[in-house]
Amino acid sequence: MSVGNEVPRVIAICSGKGGVGKTFFSVHLAEYAAKKGKRVLLLDADLGLANVDVMLGISPKGSLLELVRGEKGLSDLIVSARAGFDVLPGGSGLYELTALDTEQQQVMMNEMRRISSDYDLVLIDAAAGIGDNVLYFVSASESALVVLTPDPTSLTDAYALIKVLSRQRNMRRFMVAVNQAEVFDAQVAFKRLLSVADRYLDVHLDYVGNLPHSPDVREAVQGQKLLTVQDAPVMRQTLDMVLANILARERDLSRNGGLQFFWEHSLNEGMNIDAKVQEESS
Ligand SMILES: Nc1ncnc2c1ncn2[C@@H]1O[C@H](COP(=O)(O)OP(=O)(O)OP(=O)(O)O)[C@@H](O)[C@H]1O
Ligand SMILES: [Mg+2]
């Protein structure tokens, strides 16, 4: 089934191991897409340890906890970043956000549906690892960008995440970006991941580029500033590739349907997977 342009594309930025650069990628991808004329919402889904607002130097108007408790609506919480996109901050140190129950997920679904026509792209900066919230957010997205570094533990954790998402949530296609690596090392890391994934999993991995280790990144993060693409030409190439990859994809509601089906899909995916398999095989 094809979907019209009025339904935003939902992309999750995720990783197995923490601290690999997801938030850094997310905010720069949001800015890059906004500069290309897309209306972008960046959702900080690292619930409990949110940090998009910190990286951007913006002040949240509340937390997602108030949203899921029904105390505030999305429009009360969304903040416009100077870089030209909107941010839905998460909430830090709020334990309740680390494991949303079905009712709370439903509240978010209803709220997100209401604002779906305001955006072309919704980027979700997920938490690291394979916790329930991560699986919920990533499997609800139309596509996933997995960030890793060439560090062997980052590779094995990325593999573990892809394995769980493919086996438990039926996700088949992933973009992969390698951070803190020159082109050669990034490609070696990707090929390692690809060879194991090809052997043991039924998935398709698209290499979308690298970002070298650079003191400029640390400085930008510490100064709560964004790198400009002139200062980071490799990053621009990678962001360009990610965006092209996202936009080139045929819309497919049978897999994931963008924002208006976003939360619904995730809930169904978790609960009805057996029913779906039965239906398809009968
Ligand atoms: N290419 C790079 N060169 C140098 N330092 C980097 C690079 N990428 C990321 N970093 C450093 O790594 C830190 C972690 O990055 P970031 O917060 O984006 O990771 P994350 O994957 O979102 O972490 P978490 O799993 O905790 O959410 C940054 O504060 C930055 O200092
Ligand atoms: Mg982060």
PDB file of N, CA and C in Angstrom, residues 77-162:
ATOM      1  N   LEU A  77       4.331  20.875  25.210  1.00  0.00           N
ATOM      2  CA  LEU A  77       5.685  20.381  25.510  1.00  0.00           C
ATOM      3  C   LEU A  77       6.692  20.616  24.383  1.00  0.00           C
ATOM      4  N   ILE A  78       6.187  20.731  23.142  1.00  0.00           N
ATOM      5  CA  ILE A  78       7.111  20.863  22.004  1.00  0.00           C
ATOM      6  C   ILE A  78       7.817  22.219  22.039  1.00  0.00           C
ATOM      7  N   VAL A  79       9.131  22.167  21.862  1.00  0.00           N
ATOM      8  CA  VAL A  79       9.953  23.382  21.904  1.00  0.00           C
ATOM      9  C   VAL A  79      10.578  23.574  20.529  1.00  0.00           C
ATOM     10  N   SER A  80      10.619  24.807  20.037  1.00  0.00           N
ATOM     11  CA  SER A  80      11.284  25.060  18.749  1.00  0.00           C
ATOM     12  C   SER A  80      12.762  25.311  18.997  1.00  0.00           C
ATOM     13  N   ALA A  81      13.605  24.530  18.301  1.00  0.00           N
ATOM     14  CA  ALA A  81      15.050  24.740  18.439  1.00  0.00           C
ATOM     15  C   ALA A  81      15.466  25.839  17.461  1.00  0.00           C
ATOM     16  N   ARG A  82      16.510  26.569  17.835  1.00  0.00           N
ATOM     17  CA  ARG A  82      16.997  27.643  16.952  1.00  0.00           C
ATOM     18  C   ARG A  82      17.393  27.103  15.590  1.00  0.00           C
ATOM     19  N   ALA A  83      17.820  25.817  15.576  1.00  0.00           N
ATOM     20  CA  ALA A  83      18.318  25.215  14.339  1.00  0.00           C
ATOM     21  C   ALA A  83      17.214  24.931  13.316  1.00  0.00           C
ATOM     22  N   GLY A  84      15.957  25.281  13.629  1.00  0.00           N
ATOM     23  CA  GLY A  84      14.911  25.201  12.610  1.00  0.00           C
ATOM     24  C   GLY A  84      14.038  23.962  12.668  1.00  0.00           C
ATOM     25  N   PHE A  85      14.054  23.260  13.788  1.00  0.00           N
ATOM     26  CA  PHE A  85      13.166  22.099  13.921  1.00  0.00           C
ATOM     27  C   PHE A  85      12.554  22.091  15.311  1.00  0.00           C
ATOM     28  N   ASP A  86      11.572  21.240  15.491  1.00  0.00           N
ATOM     29  CA  ASP A  86      10.901  21.151  16.788  1.00  0.00           C
ATOM     30  C   ASP A  86      11.433  19.956  17.585  1.00  0.00           C
ATOM     31  N   VAL A  87      11.384  20.099  18.879  1.00  0.00           N
ATOM     32  CA  VAL A  87      11.880  19.045  19.764  1.00  0.00           C
ATOM     33  C   VAL A  87      10.800  18.683  20.778  1.00  0.00           C
ATOM     34  N   LEU A  88      10.638  17.399  20.951  1.00  0.00           N
ATOM     35  CA  LEU A  88       9.784  16.927  22.040  1.00  0.00           C
ATOM     36  C   LEU A  88      10.717  16.335  23.097  1.00  0.00           C
ATOM     37  N   PRO A  89      11.048  17.114  24.119  1.00  0.00           N
ATOM     38  CA  PRO A  89      12.009  16.636  25.121  1.00  0.00           C
ATOM     39  C   PRO A  89      11.443  15.447  25.901  1.00  0.00           C
ATOM     40  N   GLY A  90      12.336  14.629  26.420  1.00  0.00           N
ATOM     41  CA  GLY A  90      11.918  13.450  27.182  1.00  0.00           C
ATOM     42  C   GLY A  90      11.698  13.819  28.639  1.00  0.00           C
ATOM     43  N   GLY A  91      12.649  13.502  29.454  1.00  0.00           N
ATOM     44  CA  GLY A  91      12.548  13.806  30.880  1.00  0.00           C
ATOM     45  C   GLY A  91      13.639  13.021  31.561  1.00  0.00           C
ATOM     46  N   SER A  92      14.412  13.688  32.396  1.00  0.00           N
ATOM     47  CA  SER A  92      15.545  13.000  33.009  1.00  0.00           C
ATOM     48  C   SER A  92      15.270  12.624  34.454  1.00  0.00           C
ATOM     49  N   GLY A  93      15.799  11.490  34.841  1.00  0.00           N
ATOM     50  CA  GLY A  93      15.680  11.055  36.227  1.00  0.00           C
ATOM     51  C   GLY A  93      14.268  10.647  36.599  1.00  0.00           C
ATOM     52  N   LEU A  94      13.426  10.377  35.609  1.00  0.00           N
ATOM     53  CA  LEU A  94      12.045   9.998  35.905  1.00  0.00           C
ATOM     54  C   LEU A  94      11.886   8.508  35.654  1.00  0.00           C
ATOM     55  N   TYR A  95      11.962   7.737  36.699  1.00  0.00           N
ATOM     56  CA  TYR A  95      11.996   6.283  36.563  1.00  0.00           C
ATOM     57  C   TYR A  95      10.766   5.753  35.835  1.00  0.00           C
ATOM     58  N   GLU A  96       9.614   6.377  36.115  1.00  0.00           N
ATOM     59  CA  GLU A  96       8.361   5.896  35.529  1.00  0.00           C
ATOM     60  C   GLU A  96       8.407   5.884  33.995  1.00  0.00           C
ATOM     61  N   LEU A  97       9.235   6.790  33.425  1.00  0.00           N
ATOM     62  CA  LEU A  97       9.311   6.864  31.961  1.00  0.00           C
ATOM     63  C   LEU A  97      10.112   5.724  31.357  1.00  0.00           C
ATOM     64  N   THR A  98      10.863   5.020  32.169  1.00  0.00           N
ATOM     65  CA  THR A  98      11.723   3.976  31.606  1.00  0.00           C
ATOM     66  C   THR A  98      10.929   2.727  31.236  1.00  0.00           C
ATOM     67  N   ALA A  99       9.702   2.625  31.706  1.00  0.00           N
ATOM     68  CA  ALA A  99       8.881   1.470  31.327  1.00  0.00           C
ATOM     69  C   ALA A  99       7.432   1.915  31.208  1.00  0.00           C
ATOM     70  N   LEU A 100       7.067   2.435  30.035  1.00  0.00           N
ATOM     71  CA  LEU A 100       5.694   2.906  29.836  1.00  0.00           C
ATOM     72  C   LEU A 100       4.749   1.709  29.783  1.00  0.00           C
ATOM     73  N   ASP A 101       3.604   1.835  30.445  1.00  0.00           N
ATOM     74  CA  ASP A 101       2.644   0.739  30.317  1.00  0.00           C
ATOM     75  C   ASP A 101       1.741   0.976  29.100  1.00  0.00           C
ATOM     76  N   THR A 102       0.903   0.017  28.793  1.00  0.00           N
ATOM     77  CA  THR A 102       0.103   0.083  27.560  1.00  0.00           C
ATOM     78  C   THR A 102      -0.796   1.315  27.534  1.00  0.00           C
ATOM     79  N   GLU A 103      -1.341   1.659  28.680  1.00  0.00           N
ATOM     80  CA  GLU A 103      -2.233   2.816  28.741  1.00  0.00           C
ATOM     81  C   GLU A 103      -1.462   4.104  28.432  1.00  0.00           C
ATOM     82  N   GLN A 104      -0.243   4.190  28.973  1.00  0.00           N
ATOM     83  CA  GLN A 104       0.580   5.375  28.729  1.00  0.00           C
ATOM     84  C   GLN A 104       1.000   5.450  27.253  1.00  0.00           C
ATOM     85  N   GLN A 105       1.285   4.282  26.662  1.00  0.00           N
ATOM     86  CA  GLN A 105       1.625   4.249  25.236  1.00  0.00           C
ATOM     87  C   GLN A 105       0.430   4.721  24.407  1.00  0.00           C
ATOM     88  N   GLN A 106      -0.755   4.352  24.847  1.00  0.00           N
ATOM     89  CA  GLN A 106      -1.981   4.751  24.142  1.00  0.00           C
ATOM     90  C   GLN A 106      -2.167   6.271  24.199  1.00  0.00           C
ATOM     91  N   VAL A 107      -1.881   6.860  25.350  1.00  0.00           N
ATOM     92  CA  VAL A 107      -2.005   8.316  25.481  1.00  0.00           C
ATOM     93  C   VAL A 107      -1.059   9.003  24.499  1.00  0.00           C
ATOM     94  N   MET A 108       0.181   8.498  24.414  1.00  0.00           N
ATOM     95  CA  MET A 108       1.152   9.087  23.485  1.00  0.00           C
ATOM     96  C   MET A 108       0.679   8.933  22.052  1.00  0.00           C
ATOM     97  N   MET A 109       0.131   7.760  21.755  1.00  0.00           N
ATOM     98  CA  MET A 109      -0.348   7.502  20.403  1.00  0.00           C
ATOM     99  C   MET A 109      -1.398   8.531  19.992  1.00  0.00           C
ATOM    100  N   ASN A 110      -2.355   8.756  20.866  1.00  0.00           N
ATOM    101  CA  ASN A 110      -3.419   9.708  20.551  1.00  0.00           C
ATOM    102  C   ASN A 110      -2.878  11.114  20.360  1.00  0.00           C
ATOM    103  N   GLU A 111      -1.943  11.500  21.226  1.00  0.00           N
ATOM    104  CA  GLU A 111      -1.368  12.842  21.134  1.00  0.00           C
ATOM    105  C   GLU A 111      -0.558  12.997  19.846  1.00  0.00           C
ATOM    106  N   MET A 112       0.236  11.969  19.509  1.00  0.00           N
ATOM    107  CA  MET A 112       1.078  12.035  18.317  1.00  0.00           C
ATOM    108  C   MET A 112       0.220  12.108  17.063  1.00  0.00           C
ATOM    109  N   ARG A 113      -0.876  11.395  17.060  1.00  0.00           N
ATOM    110  CA  ARG A 113      -1.760  11.390  15.898  1.00  0.00           C
ATOM    111  C   ARG A 113      -2.286  12.795  15.595  1.00  0.00           C
ATOM    112  N   ARG A 114      -2.530  13.510  16.668  1.00  0.00           N
ATOM    113  CA  ARG A 114      -3.098  14.836  16.525  1.00  0.00           C
ATOM    114  C   ARG A 114      -2.169  15.809  15.798  1.00  0.00           C
ATOM    115  N   ILE A 115      -0.845  15.617  15.955  1.00  0.00           N
ATOM    116  CA  ILE A 115       0.084  16.569  15.340  1.00  0.00           C
ATOM    117  C   ILE A 115       0.720  16.015  14.061  1.00  0.00           C
ATOM    118  N   SER A 116       0.235  14.853  13.600  1.00  0.00           N
ATOM    119  CA  SER A 116       0.936  14.170  12.504  1.00  0.00           C
ATOM    120  C   SER A 116       1.040  14.997  11.224  1.00  0.00           C
ATOM    121  N   SER A 117       0.034  15.828  10.951  1.00  0.00           N
ATOM    122  CA  SER A 117       0.085  16.559   9.677  1.00  0.00           C
ATOM    123  C   SER A 117       1.017  17.775   9.740  1.00  0.00           C
ATOM    124  N   ASP A 118       1.576  18.061  10.906  1.00  0.00           N
ATOM    125  CA  ASP A 118       2.468  19.225  11.037  1.00  0.00           C
ATOM    126  C   ASP A 118       3.905  18.929  10.597  1.00  0.00           C
ATOM    127  N   TYR A 119       4.236  17.653  10.374  1.00  0.00           N
ATOM    128  CA  TYR A 119       5.639  17.299  10.110  1.00  0.00           C
ATOM    129  C   TYR A 119       5.813  16.392   8.893  1.00  0.00           C
ATOM    130  N   ASP A 120       7.002  16.524   8.263  1.00  0.00           N
ATOM    131  CA  ASP A 120       7.390  15.611   7.180  1.00  0.00           C
ATOM    132  C   ASP A 120       8.216  14.457   7.738  1.00  0.00           C
ATOM    133  N   LEU A 121       8.982  14.762   8.759  1.00  0.00           N
ATOM    134  CA  LEU A 121       9.886  13.756   9.326  1.00  0.00           C
ATOM    135  C   LEU A 121       9.791  13.781  10.842  1.00  0.00           C
ATOM    136  N   VAL A 122       9.688  12.615  11.446  1.00  0.00           N
ATOM    137  CA  VAL A 122       9.783  12.521  12.899  1.00  0.00           C
ATOM    138  C   VAL A 122      11.004  11.658  13.197  1.00  0.00           C
ATOM    139  N   LEU A 123      11.984  12.239  13.866  1.00  0.00           N
ATOM    140  CA  LEU A 123      13.193  11.487  14.223  1.00  0.00           C
ATOM    141  C   LEU A 123      13.097  11.116  15.695  1.00  0.00           C
ATOM    142  N   ILE A 124      13.394   9.865  15.980  1.00  0.00           N
ATOM    143  CA  ILE A 124      13.305   9.403  17.365  1.00  0.00           C
ATOM    144  C   ILE A 124      14.690   9.038  17.861  1.00  0.00           C
ATOM    145  N   ASP A 125      15.181   9.798  18.818  1.00  0.00           N
ATOM    146  CA  ASP A 125      16.480   9.496  19.425  1.00  0.00           C
ATOM    147  C   ASP A 125      16.221   8.482  20.538  1.00  0.00           C
ATOM    148  N   ALA A 126      16.503   7.213  20.242  1.00  0.00           N
ATOM    149  CA  ALA A 126      16.155   6.142  21.185  1.00  0.00           C
ATOM    150  C   ALA A 126      17.232   5.980  22.256  1.00  0.00           C
ATOM    151  N   ALA A 127      16.864   5.278  23.306  1.00  0.00           N
ATOM    152  CA  ALA A 127      17.860   4.922  24.328  1.00  0.00           C
ATOM    153  C   ALA A 127      18.718   3.787  23.781  1.00  0.00           C
ATOM    154  N   ALA A 128      19.865   3.569  24.398  1.00  0.00           N
ATOM    155  CA  ALA A 128      20.717   2.453  23.976  1.00  0.00           C
ATOM    156  C   ALA A 128      20.118   1.138  24.466  1.00  0.00           C
ATOM    157  N   GLY A 129      20.510   0.051  23.788  1.00  0.00           N
ATOM    158  CA  GLY A 129      20.168  -1.268  24.311  1.00  0.00           C
ATOM    159  C   GLY A 129      18.900  -1.866  23.736  1.00  0.00           C
ATOM    160  N   ILE A 130      18.415  -2.916  24.439  1.00  0.00           N
ATOM    161  CA  ILE A 130      17.271  -3.662  23.914  1.00  0.00           C
ATOM    162  C   ILE A 130      16.121  -3.725  24.919  1.00  0.00           C
ATOM    163  N   GLY A 131      16.009  -2.652  25.706  1.00  0.00           N
ATOM    164  CA  GLY A 131      14.904  -2.577  26.690  1.00  0.00           C
ATOM    165  C   GLY A 131      13.558  -2.435  25.995  1.00  0.00           C
ATOM    166  N   ASP A 132      12.481  -2.603  26.774  1.00  0.00           N
ATOM    167  CA  ASP A 132      11.126  -2.569  26.215  1.00  0.00           C
ATOM    168  C   ASP A 132      10.806  -1.266  25.495  1.00  0.00           C
ATOM    169  N   ASN A 133      11.183  -0.133  26.134  1.00  0.00           N
ATOM    170  CA  ASN A 133      10.898   1.156  25.497  1.00  0.00           C
ATOM    171  C   ASN A 133      11.584   1.259  24.148  1.00  0.00           C
ATOM    172  N   VAL A 134      12.820   0.792  24.083  1.00  0.00           N
ATOM    173  CA  VAL A 134      13.579   0.864  22.826  1.00  0.00           C
ATOM    174  C   VAL A 134      12.864   0.055  21.754  1.00  0.00           C
ATOM    175  N   LEU A 135      12.506  -1.180  22.085  1.00  0.00           N
ATOM    176  CA  LEU A 135      11.837  -2.037  21.105  1.00  0.00           C
ATOM    177  C   LEU A 135      10.519  -1.410  20.672  1.00  0.00           C
ATOM    178  N   TYR A 136       9.839  -0.815  21.621  1.00  0.00           N
ATOM    179  CA  TYR A 136       8.559  -0.159  21.336  1.00  0.00           C
ATOM    180  C   TYR A 136       8.741   0.975  20.328  1.00  0.00           C
ATOM    181  N   PHE A 137       9.679   1.884  20.614  1.00  0.00           N
ATOM    182  CA  PHE A 137       9.875   3.043  19.741  1.00  0.00           C
ATOM    183  C   PHE A 137      10.461   2.645  18.388  1.00  0.00           C
ATOM    184  N   VAL A 138      11.454   1.773  18.385  1.00  0.00           N
ATOM    185  CA  VAL A 138      12.124   1.451  17.120  1.00  0.00           C
ATOM    186  C   VAL A 138      11.200   0.653  16.212  1.00  0.00           C
ATOM    187  N   SER A 139      10.503  -0.315  16.780  1.00  0.00           N
ATOM    188  CA  SER A 139       9.675  -1.141  15.906  1.00  0.00           C
ATOM    189  C   SER A 139       8.446  -0.393  15.423  1.00  0.00           C
ATOM    190  N   ALA A 140       8.133   0.731  16.070  1.00  0.00           N
ATOM    191  CA  ALA A 140       7.021   1.548  15.608  1.00  0.00           C
ATOM    192  C   ALA A 140       7.437   2.474  14.473  1.00  0.00           C
ATOM    193  N   SER A 141       8.715   2.551  14.189  1.00  0.00           N
ATOM    194  CA  SER A 141       9.210   3.494  13.184  1.00  0.00           C
ATOM    195  C   SER A 141       9.233   2.851  11.811  1.00  0.00           C
ATOM    196  N   GLU A 142       9.257   3.712  10.815  1.00  0.00           N
ATOM    197  CA  GLU A 142       9.260   3.205   9.452  1.00  0.00           C
ATOM    198  C   GLU A 142      10.646   2.664   9.100  1.00  0.00           C
ATOM    199  N   SER A 143      11.678   3.313   9.600  1.00  0.00           N
ATOM    200  CA  SER A 143      13.021   2.777   9.387  1.00  0.00           C
ATOM    201  C   SER A 143      13.888   3.067  10.597  1.00  0.00           C
ATOM    202  N   ALA A 144      14.994   2.337  10.666  1.00  0.00           N
ATOM    203  CA  ALA A 144      15.888   2.485  11.819  1.00  0.00           C
ATOM    204  C   ALA A 144      17.307   2.759  11.333  1.00  0.00           C
ATOM    205  N   LEU A 145      17.951   3.717  11.993  1.00  0.00           N
ATOM    206  CA  LEU A 145      19.365   3.985  11.740  1.00  0.00           C
ATOM    207  C   LEU A 145      20.133   3.472  12.954  1.00  0.00           C
ATOM    208  N   VAL A 146      20.968   2.460  12.736  1.00  0.00           N
ATOM    209  CA  VAL A 146      21.756   1.909  13.840  1.00  0.00           C
ATOM    210  C   VAL A 146      23.126   2.585  13.822  1.00  0.00           C
ATOM    211  N   VAL A 147      23.494   3.192  14.958  1.00  0.00           N
ATOM    212  CA  VAL A 147      24.799   3.846  15.066  1.00  0.00           C
ATOM    213  C   VAL A 147      25.714   2.938  15.875  1.00  0.00           C
ATOM    214  N   LEU A 148      26.947   2.780  15.404  1.00  0.00           N
ATOM    215  CA  LEU A 148      27.922   2.016  16.176  1.00  0.00           C
ATOM    216  C   LEU A 148      29.298   2.636  16.003  1.00  0.00           C
ATOM    217  N   THR A 149      30.243   2.176  16.794  1.00  0.00           N
ATOM    218  CA  THR A 149      31.648   2.554  16.596  1.00  0.00           C
ATOM    219  C   THR A 149      32.389   1.254  16.256  1.00  0.00           C
ATOM    220  N   PRO A 150      33.633   1.347  15.783  1.00  0.00           N
ATOM    221  CA  PRO A 150      34.347   0.113  15.430  1.00  0.00           C
ATOM    222  C   PRO A 150      34.734  -0.728  16.652  1.00  0.00           C
ATOM    223  N   ASP A 151      34.521  -0.211  17.838  1.00  0.00           N
ATOM    224  CA  ASP A 151      34.789  -0.944  19.065  1.00  0.00           C
ATOM    225  C   ASP A 151      34.047  -2.300  19.030  1.00  0.00           C
ATOM    226  N   PRO A 152      34.766  -3.427  19.290  1.00  0.00           N
ATOM    227  CA  PRO A 152      34.114  -4.742  19.187  1.00  0.00           C
ATOM    228  C   PRO A 152      32.851  -4.872  20.039  1.00  0.00           C
ATOM    229  N   THR A 153      32.815  -4.238  21.211  1.00  0.00           N
ATOM    230  CA  THR A 153      31.606  -4.364  22.042  1.00  0.00           C
ATOM    231  C   THR A 153      30.438  -3.610  21.404  1.00  0.00           C
ATOM    232  N   SER A 154      30.749  -2.515  20.721  1.00  0.00           N
ATOM    233  CA  SER A 154      29.696  -1.768  20.045  1.00  0.00           C
ATOM    234  C   SER A 154      29.137  -2.583  18.885  1.00  0.00           C
ATOM    235  N   LEU A 155      30.044  -3.296  18.189  1.00  0.00           N
ATOM    236  CA  LEU A 155      29.617  -4.160  17.078  1.00  0.00           C
ATOM    237  C   LEU A 155      28.719  -5.299  17.551  1.00  0.00           C
ATOM    238  N   THR A 156      29.161  -5.988  18.606  1.00  0.00           N
ATOM    239  CA  THR A 156      28.350  -7.125  19.068  1.00  0.00           C
ATOM    240  C   THR A 156      27.008  -6.635  19.620  1.00  0.00           C
ATOM    241  N   ASP A 157      27.008  -5.471  20.263  1.00  0.00           N
ATOM    242  CA  ASP A 157      25.745  -4.949  20.795  1.00  0.00           C
ATOM    243  C   ASP A 157      24.812  -4.493  19.664  1.00  0.00           C
ATOM    244  N   ALA A 158      25.392  -3.937  18.594  1.00  0.00           N
ATOM    245  CA  ALA A 158      24.568  -3.551  17.437  1.00  0.00           C
ATOM    246  C   ALA A 158      23.948  -4.808  16.826  1.00  0.00           C
ATOM    247  N   TYR A 159      24.748  -5.855  16.737  1.00  0.00           N
ATOM    248  CA  TYR A 159      24.234  -7.124  16.207  1.00  0.00           C
ATOM    249  C   TYR A 159      23.080  -7.633  17.078  1.00  0.00           C
ATOM    250  N   ALA A 160      23.277  -7.576  18.396  1.00  0.00           N
ATOM    251  CA  ALA A 160      22.233  -8.059  19.320  1.00  0.00           C
ATOM    252  C   ALA A 160      20.934  -7.271  19.137  1.00  0.00           C
ATOM    253  N   LEU A 161      21.059  -5.953  18.973  1.00  0.00           N
ATOM    254  CA  LEU A 161      19.867  -5.114  18.782  1.00  0.00           C
ATOM    255  C   LEU A 161      19.145  -5.495  17.487  1.00  0.00           C
ATOM    256  N   ILE A 162      19.922  -5.633  16.401  1.00  0.00           N
ATOM    257  CA  ILE A 162      19.328  -5.980  15.102  1.00  0.00           C
ATOM    258  C   ILE A 162      18.662  -7.361  15.182  1.00  0.00           C
TER     259      ILE A 162
END
